Amino acid sequence: MKNEGSSSVKRKIGLPPGTISYVGNKSKKNLFIDVFDYNKEHFEETQLKNPEEVFSYENEETITWVNINGLNHTKEIGKLGKDFMIHPLILEDIANTKQRPKLEEHSDYLFIVIKMLYFDELQNLKFETVSFIQGKDYLLSFQEADGDVFDVVRERLRNSKGKVRSMGADYLLYALIDAIVDNYFNLMEVMGEKIEELEENLFSEQANSDLIQEIHKLKREILKIRRAVYPLREVINQMSKVEASLLSKSTLVYLRDLYDHIIQVSESIDLQRELIWSLMDMYMTTISNRMNEVMKVLTIIATVFIPLSFIAGVYGMNFENMPELHHKYGYFILLGVMLFVFLGMGYYFKRKGWL
């Protein structure tokens, strides 16, 4: 979906509060501003390069969705924030991609932070912080780089499908969050497939020490997903208590349904977390069983050779008066006795079920 930046930008220490400083991994991304301006009869989609061009879309008769890709362009974000009268501390949080999911309610807009999760081409888990500012007739969304899970919402806007064109900015916010949550379900399906594949490999003959590393990797991934998804439950719960001027009653109904979806994802995360822990236990049990099998074979071999070593030791002593030493067929008789002992013990072990 996206390519990771080559360097990581850390928080700058000592800056005054409200200073917009990018904290993230994609420091060399170009700025893209996508604008969707619409109502039930009107629709316009365009891509801008300068934030000043957004100001011309401020119109109470239409809903304006401005999607900003490229959080490293802090000056442009500051210009947008100044025009929409966004608090400097909010703009600071937008540029900091290490924020946990949260909701802040202000007098004339909502500020929401959500984690967008996906697997890249190499099936590595990736995180991206998405921030939303929702006002009465506008919605601002901020992403680190181009590419997201919002294509389904864009198509509904373009083709006037569903209710999104006839509803307000609050419904658009719901639709975008719903797209992120729906992608959580896809994410959990991929995690489930990974767990099933590991479980099959665990009981196959190809099982090796690399499995424990894969299990540990899955365990770390599921914990990261849990930390990203669980706070979202509280965010949606808080949204249901927001003033009616920002969220309509009709949208609150959809938010309650969205809350149920997040609960389902949370339960799926807990279930898969337990499965991964059980994989760890099964792996240790499998290793222990294999070690027991090896020790059993070595013990049987050692037990068989104990009497044979005793016989060979006795007749290996250099006493002159041992009568068997001078017997013409003594060597062959001794080999026969050893063979008889070996076969007898093998038969005994077989009857006992030890072989």
Short mmCIF file of C-alpha atoms in Angstrom, two decimals:
data_model
loop_
_atom_site.label_atom_id
_atom_site.label_comp_id
_atom_site.label_asym_id
_atom_site.label_seq_id
_atom_site.Cartn_x
_atom_site.Cartn_y
_atom_site.Cartn_z
CA MET A 1 0.00 0.00 0.00
CA LYS A 2 2.78 2.43 0.96
CA ASN A 3 6.52 2.55 0.96
CA GLU A 4 8.30 3.25 4.21
CA GLY A 5 10.59 6.26 4.50
CA SER A 6 14.28 5.70 4.92
CA SER A 7 14.72 7.71 8.11
CA SER A 8 12.88 8.22 11.37
CA VAL A 9 12.17 11.71 12.64
CA LYS A 10 12.15 12.02 16.42
CA ARG A 11 10.44 14.54 18.65
CA LYS A 12 12.51 17.69 19.10
CA ILE A 13 13.16 18.45 22.76
CA GLY A 14 12.74 21.95 24.13
CA LEU A 15 10.29 23.39 21.60
CA PRO A 16 7.45 25.53 23.01
CA PRO A 17 3.93 24.02 23.16
CA GLY A 18 2.03 24.29 19.90
CA THR A 19 5.13 24.06 17.70
CA ILE A 20 4.36 21.84 14.70
CA SER A 21 7.20 19.33 14.50
CA TYR A 22 6.86 16.20 12.40
CA VAL A 23 7.47 12.95 14.28
CA GLY A 24 7.33 9.94 11.98
CA ASN A 25 9.07 7.73 9.45
CA LYS A 26 8.11 9.28 6.12
CA SER A 27 10.15 12.47 6.03
CA LYS A 28 10.65 12.68 2.26
CA LYS A 29 7.06 12.48 1.03
CA ASN A 30 5.54 15.02 -1.32
CA LEU A 31 2.49 16.99 -0.29
CA PHE A 32 -0.83 16.00 -1.85
CA ILE A 33 -4.13 17.67 -1.03
CA ASP A 34 -7.26 15.94 -2.29
CA VAL A 35 -10.51 17.92 -2.09
CA PHE A 36 -14.03 16.50 -2.36
CA ASP A 37 -16.69 19.19 -2.39
CA TYR A 38 -20.24 17.90 -2.59
CA ASN A 39 -23.88 17.94 -1.68
CA LYS A 40 -26.84 15.95 -2.97
CA GLU A 41 -26.82 17.68 -6.39
CA HIS A 42 -23.20 18.82 -6.66
CA PHE A 43 -19.86 16.96 -6.69
CA GLU A 44 -16.36 18.18 -7.38
CA GLU A 45 -13.09 16.33 -6.94
CA THR A 46 -9.71 17.94 -7.39
CA GLN A 47 -6.10 17.67 -6.25
CA LEU A 48 -4.25 20.72 -4.99
CA LYS A 49 -0.63 21.47 -4.20
CA ASN A 50 -1.00 24.69 -2.23
CA PRO A 51 -3.08 24.89 0.97
CA GLU A 52 -4.22 28.42 0.03
CA GLU A 53 -6.32 26.91 -2.75
CA VAL A 54 -8.43 25.06 -0.17
CA PHE A 55 -9.82 28.31 1.16
CA SER A 56 -11.92 28.85 -1.96
CA TYR A 57 -14.01 25.75 -1.11
CA GLU A 58 -15.32 27.14 2.15
CA ASN A 59 -19.04 27.10 1.51
CA GLU A 60 -21.82 26.27 3.94
CA GLU A 61 -24.01 24.95 1.14
CA THR A 62 -21.65 22.02 0.45
CA ILE A 63 -19.62 19.54 2.49
CA THR A 64 -15.88 19.76 1.92
CA TRP A 65 -13.53 16.87 2.61
CA VAL A 66 -9.86 17.84 2.48
CA ASN A 67 -7.42 14.92 2.66
CA ILE A 68 -3.80 15.95 3.30
CA ASN A 69 -1.03 13.45 2.53
CA GLY A 70 2.44 14.35 3.79
CA LEU A 71 2.70 15.31 7.45
CA ASN A 72 6.32 16.35 7.06
CA HIS A 73 5.08 19.58 5.39
CA THR A 74 4.46 21.33 8.69
CA LYS A 75 4.27 24.86 7.27
CA GLU A 76 1.38 23.94 4.97
CA ILE A 77 -0.41 22.19 7.84
CA GLY A 78 0.02 25.34 9.90
CA LYS A 79 -1.57 27.45 7.15
CA LEU A 80 -4.59 25.15 6.99
CA GLY A 81 -4.90 25.16 10.75
CA LYS A 82 -4.82 28.95 10.87
CA ASP A 83 -7.56 29.27 8.25
CA PHE A 84 -9.82 26.70 9.95
CA MET A 85 -8.96 28.17 13.39
CA ILE A 86 -7.52 24.91 14.74
CA HIS A 87 -5.76 25.12 18.09
CA PRO A 88 -1.93 24.97 17.82
CA LEU A 89 -1.77 22.01 20.23
CA ILE A 90 -4.06 20.06 17.90
CA LEU A 91 -1.78 20.82 14.94
CA GLU A 92 1.18 19.66 17.03
CA ASP A 93 -0.58 16.36 17.73
CA ILE A 94 -1.44 15.91 14.04
CA ALA A 95 2.25 16.05 13.06
CA ASN A 96 3.15 13.55 15.81
CA THR A 97 2.38 10.09 14.41
CA LYS A 98 3.17 8.41 17.74
CA GLN A 99 -0.17 9.52 19.19
CA ARG A 100 -2.51 6.87 20.55
CA PRO A 101 -6.16 6.81 19.36
CA LYS A 102 -8.12 9.56 21.09
CA LEU A 103 -10.97 12.05 20.79
CA GLU A 104 -10.92 15.72 21.77
CA GLU A 105 -14.08 17.80 21.65
CA HIS A 106 -13.80 21.53 21.00
CA SER A 107 -16.50 24.17 20.68
CA ASP A 108 -16.85 23.97 16.90
CA TYR A 109 -14.95 20.85 15.82
CA LEU A 110 -13.87 17.35 16.83
CA PHE A 111 -10.31 16.07 16.75
CA ILE A 112 -9.89 12.30 16.35
CA VAL A 113 -6.75 10.16 16.04
CA ILE A 114 -7.01 6.60 14.70
CA LYS A 115 -4.49 3.95 13.69
CA MET A 116 -4.77 2.54 10.18
CA LEU A 117 -3.24 -0.96 9.98
CA TYR A 118 -2.26 -3.03 6.98
CA PHE A 119 0.16 -5.70 5.75
CA ASP A 120 2.69 -4.70 3.10
CA GLU A 121 3.81 -6.82 0.13
CA LEU A 122 6.18 -8.79 2.41
CA GLN A 123 3.36 -9.47 4.91
CA ASN A 124 4.92 -7.17 7.50
CA LEU A 125 2.51 -5.31 9.76
CA LYS A 126 2.51 -1.55 9.16
CA PHE A 127 0.90 1.27 11.13
CA GLU A 128 -0.19 4.70 10.02
CA THR A 129 -1.70 7.40 12.17
CA VAL A 130 -4.73 9.12 10.64
CA SER A 131 -6.08 12.33 12.18
CA PHE A 132 -9.51 13.85 11.56
CA ILE A 133 -10.86 17.31 12.27
CA GLN A 134 -14.61 17.45 11.74
CA GLY A 135 -16.49 20.72 11.75
CA LYS A 136 -20.06 21.60 10.86
CA ASP A 137 -19.63 21.49 7.07
CA TYR A 138 -16.08 20.26 6.56
CA LEU A 139 -13.78 17.35 7.35
CA LEU A 140 -9.99 17.47 7.35
CA SER A 141 -8.04 14.20 7.29
CA PHE A 142 -4.26 13.98 7.69
CA GLN A 143 -2.06 11.05 6.60
CA GLU A 144 1.68 10.47 6.46
CA ALA A 145 1.70 9.45 2.80
CA ASP A 146 -0.54 8.76 -0.18
CA GLY A 147 -2.62 5.56 -0.14
CA ASP A 148 -5.27 4.40 2.32
CA VAL A 149 -8.43 2.29 2.77
CA PHE A 150 -10.84 5.08 1.81
CA ASP A 151 -11.34 4.15 -1.85
CA VAL A 152 -14.75 2.63 -1.12
CA VAL A 153 -15.91 5.94 0.39
CA ARG A 154 -14.52 7.89 -2.56
CA GLU A 155 -16.45 5.69 -4.98
CA ARG A 156 -19.66 6.24 -3.04
CA LEU A 157 -19.09 9.97 -3.27
CA ARG A 158 -18.34 9.90 -6.99
CA ASN A 159 -21.28 7.67 -7.88
CA SER A 160 -23.70 9.09 -5.27
CA LYS A 161 -24.20 5.68 -3.70
CA GLY A 162 -25.69 5.31 -0.27
CA LYS A 163 -26.40 8.25 2.03
CA VAL A 164 -23.03 9.94 2.09
CA ARG A 165 -23.90 12.66 -0.46
CA SER A 166 -27.13 13.58 1.32
CA MET A 167 -25.69 13.58 4.85
CA GLY A 168 -23.37 15.95 6.71
CA ALA A 169 -19.70 15.94 7.55
CA ASP A 170 -20.37 13.81 10.63
CA TYR A 171 -21.67 10.96 8.47
CA LEU A 172 -18.59 11.25 6.24
CA LEU A 173 -16.42 10.95 9.35
CA TYR A 174 -18.36 7.84 10.35
CA ALA A 175 -17.92 6.35 6.85
CA LEU A 176 -14.14 6.86 6.91
CA ILE A 177 -13.75 5.38 10.40
CA ASP A 178 -15.98 2.49 9.33
CA ALA A 179 -13.65 1.83 6.37
CA ILE A 180 -10.69 1.65 8.77
CA VAL A 181 -12.56 -0.72 11.09
CA ASP A 182 -13.65 -2.92 8.15
CA ASN A 183 -9.98 -3.21 7.21
CA TYR A 184 -9.34 -4.45 10.76
CA PHE A 185 -11.51 -7.46 9.92
CA ASN A 186 -9.39 -8.13 6.82
CA LEU A 187 -6.30 -7.80 8.99
CA MET A 188 -7.60 -10.36 11.47
CA GLU A 189 -8.37 -12.78 8.62
CA VAL A 190 -4.76 -12.57 7.48
CA MET A 191 -3.61 -13.11 11.07
CA GLY A 192 -5.89 -16.14 11.31
CA GLU A 193 -4.38 -17.60 8.14
CA LYS A 194 -0.89 -17.07 9.55
CA ILE A 195 -1.84 -18.86 12.76
CA GLU A 196 -3.35 -21.80 10.83
CA GLU A 197 -0.24 -22.08 8.65
CA LEU A 198 2.01 -22.09 11.70
CA GLU A 199 -0.16 -24.72 13.38
CA GLU A 200 0.12 -26.98 10.33
CA ASN A 201 3.89 -26.53 10.18
CA LEU A 202 4.12 -27.22 13.89
CA PHE A 203 2.93 -30.81 13.43
CA SER A 204 4.66 -31.44 10.11
CA GLU A 205 8.01 -33.08 9.58
CA GLN A 206 9.42 -29.75 8.38
CA ALA A 207 9.05 -28.18 11.82
CA ASN A 208 12.28 -26.46 12.86
CA SER A 209 13.68 -23.80 15.15
CA ASP A 210 12.49 -21.00 12.83
CA LEU A 211 8.94 -21.67 13.99
CA ILE A 212 9.59 -20.21 17.42
CA GLN A 213 10.76 -16.98 15.78
CA GLU A 214 7.59 -16.85 13.65
CA ILE A 215 5.44 -17.42 16.74
CA HIS A 216 7.23 -14.62 18.60
CA LYS A 217 6.73 -12.34 15.58
CA LEU A 218 2.99 -13.09 15.55
CA LYS A 219 2.82 -12.47 19.29
CA ARG A 220 4.41 -9.04 18.87
CA GLU A 221 2.08 -8.20 15.97
CA ILE A 222 -1.08 -9.14 17.84
CA LEU A 223 0.01 -7.03 20.82
CA LYS A 224 0.62 -4.03 18.54
CA ILE A 225 -2.81 -4.51 16.94
CA ARG A 226 -4.39 -4.72 20.39
CA ARG A 227 -2.76 -1.46 21.49
CA ALA A 228 -4.03 0.25 18.32
CA VAL A 229 -7.61 -1.09 18.38
CA TYR A 230 -8.59 -1.16 22.05
CA PRO A 231 -8.46 2.64 22.63
CA LEU A 232 -10.77 3.07 19.64
CA ARG A 233 -13.62 1.59 21.67
CA GLU A 234 -13.42 4.49 24.08
CA VAL A 235 -13.16 6.96 21.19
CA ILE A 236 -16.42 5.76 19.63
CA ASN A 237 -18.07 5.61 23.03
CA GLN A 238 -17.11 9.25 23.63
CA MET A 239 -18.43 10.26 20.21
CA SER A 240 -21.89 9.08 21.20
CA LYS A 241 -21.85 11.73 23.97
CA VAL A 242 -20.80 14.64 21.75
CA GLU A 243 -23.08 17.68 21.40
CA ALA A 244 -25.80 17.40 18.76
CA SER A 245 -24.41 20.43 16.89
CA LEU A 246 -21.44 18.35 15.71
CA LEU A 247 -22.99 14.88 15.46
CA SER A 248 -26.61 14.39 14.41
CA LYS A 249 -28.90 11.82 16.00
CA SER A 250 -29.07 9.86 12.74
CA THR A 251 -25.28 9.50 12.71
CA LEU A 252 -25.23 8.37 16.34
CA VAL A 253 -27.23 5.29 15.30
CA TYR A 254 -24.48 4.32 12.87
CA LEU A 255 -21.83 5.01 15.50
CA ARG A 256 -23.49 2.51 17.84
CA ASP A 257 -23.30 -0.09 15.09
CA LEU A 258 -19.66 0.83 14.54
CA TYR A 259 -19.02 0.33 18.25
CA ASP A 260 -20.39 -3.20 17.94
CA HIS A 261 -17.96 -3.86 15.08
CA ILE A 262 -15.04 -2.68 17.17
CA ILE A 263 -16.12 -4.99 19.99
CA GLN A 264 -16.14 -7.88 17.51
CA VAL A 265 -12.62 -6.98 16.36
CA SER A 266 -11.48 -6.76 19.98
CA GLU A 267 -12.90 -10.20 20.73
CA SER A 268 -11.20 -11.59 17.63
CA ILE A 269 -7.90 -10.08 18.79
CA ASP A 270 -8.26 -11.71 22.22
CA LEU A 271 -9.10 -15.06 20.63
CA GLN A 272 -6.13 -14.95 18.29
CA ARG A 273 -3.90 -13.85 21.12
CA GLU A 274 -4.91 -16.97 23.05
CA LEU A 275 -4.31 -19.11 19.95
CA ILE A 276 -0.80 -17.69 19.56
CA TRP A 277 -0.03 -18.42 23.20
CA SER A 278 -1.33 -21.95 22.71
CA LEU A 279 0.96 -22.28 19.68
CA MET A 280 3.86 -21.46 21.97
CA ASP A 281 2.77 -24.15 24.41
CA MET A 282 2.27 -26.67 21.60
CA TYR A 283 5.71 -25.89 20.21
CA MET A 284 7.35 -26.50 23.59
CA THR A 285 5.32 -29.70 24.02
CA THR A 286 6.34 -30.89 20.55
CA ILE A 287 10.02 -30.19 21.27
CA SER A 288 9.72 -32.03 24.58
CA ASN A 289 8.03 -35.03 22.92
CA ARG A 290 10.71 -35.20 20.24
CA MET A 291 13.41 -35.03 22.89
CA ASN A 292 11.70 -37.85 24.77
CA GLU A 293 11.60 -39.95 21.60
CA VAL A 294 15.31 -39.38 21.03
CA MET A 295 16.11 -40.22 24.65
CA LYS A 296 13.99 -43.38 24.45
CA VAL A 297 15.86 -44.62 21.38
CA LEU A 298 19.25 -43.82 22.94
CA THR A 299 18.22 -45.53 26.18
CA ILE A 300 17.12 -48.68 24.32
CA ILE A 301 20.36 -48.78 22.37
CA ALA A 302 22.39 -48.33 25.54
CA THR A 303 20.35 -51.03 27.33
CA VAL A 304 20.89 -53.51 24.48
CA PHE A 305 24.65 -53.00 24.52
CA ILE A 306 25.03 -53.34 28.29
CA PRO A 307 24.93 -57.21 28.31
CA LEU A 308 26.88 -57.35 25.04
CA SER A 309 29.57 -55.14 26.54
CA PHE A 310 29.60 -57.30 29.65
CA ILE A 311 30.14 -60.50 27.63
CA ALA A 312 32.81 -58.84 25.49
CA GLY A 313 34.48 -57.48 28.64
CA VAL A 314 34.57 -60.86 30.35
CA TYR A 315 36.13 -62.62 27.40
CA GLY A 316 38.47 -59.73 26.80
CA MET A 317 40.33 -60.45 30.05
CA ASN A 318 43.80 -61.96 29.58
CA PHE A 319 43.60 -64.94 31.96
CA GLU A 320 45.37 -68.08 30.80
CA ASN A 321 43.03 -70.55 32.52
CA MET A 322 39.79 -69.47 30.86
CA PRO A 323 38.68 -72.74 29.13
CA GLU A 324 36.51 -71.05 26.51
CA LEU A 325 39.48 -69.15 25.13
CA HIS A 326 40.97 -72.31 23.61
CA HIS A 327 37.73 -73.77 22.26
CA LYS A 328 37.82 -74.31 18.50
CA TYR A 329 34.41 -72.61 17.91
CA GLY A 330 34.44 -70.34 20.96
CA TYR A 331 34.50 -67.13 18.90
CA PHE A 332 31.45 -68.14 16.85
CA ILE A 333 29.61 -69.43 19.91
CA LEU A 334 30.19 -66.10 21.63
CA LEU A 335 28.89 -64.17 18.60
CA GLY A 336 25.82 -66.40 18.57
CA VAL A 337 25.17 -65.74 22.25
CA MET A 338 25.45 -62.00 21.61
CA LEU A 339 23.05 -62.23 18.69
CA PHE A 340 20.60 -64.26 20.77
CA VAL A 341 20.73 -61.67 23.57
CA PHE A 342 20.24 -58.85 21.09
CA LEU A 343 17.21 -60.48 19.42
CA GLY A 344 15.74 -61.54 22.75
CA MET A 345 15.90 -58.04 24.18
CA GLY A 346 14.47 -56.60 20.95
CA TYR A 347 11.53 -59.02 21.16
CA TYR A 348 10.98 -58.14 24.82
CA PHE A 349 11.00 -54.37 24.10
CA LYS A 350 8.58 -54.90 21.23
CA ARG A 351 6.11 -56.77 23.43
CA LYS A 352 6.32 -54.02 26.03
CA GLY A 353 5.54 -51.38 23.40
CA TRP A 354 8.86 -49.62 23.87
CA LEU A 355 9.75 -49.97 20.18
#
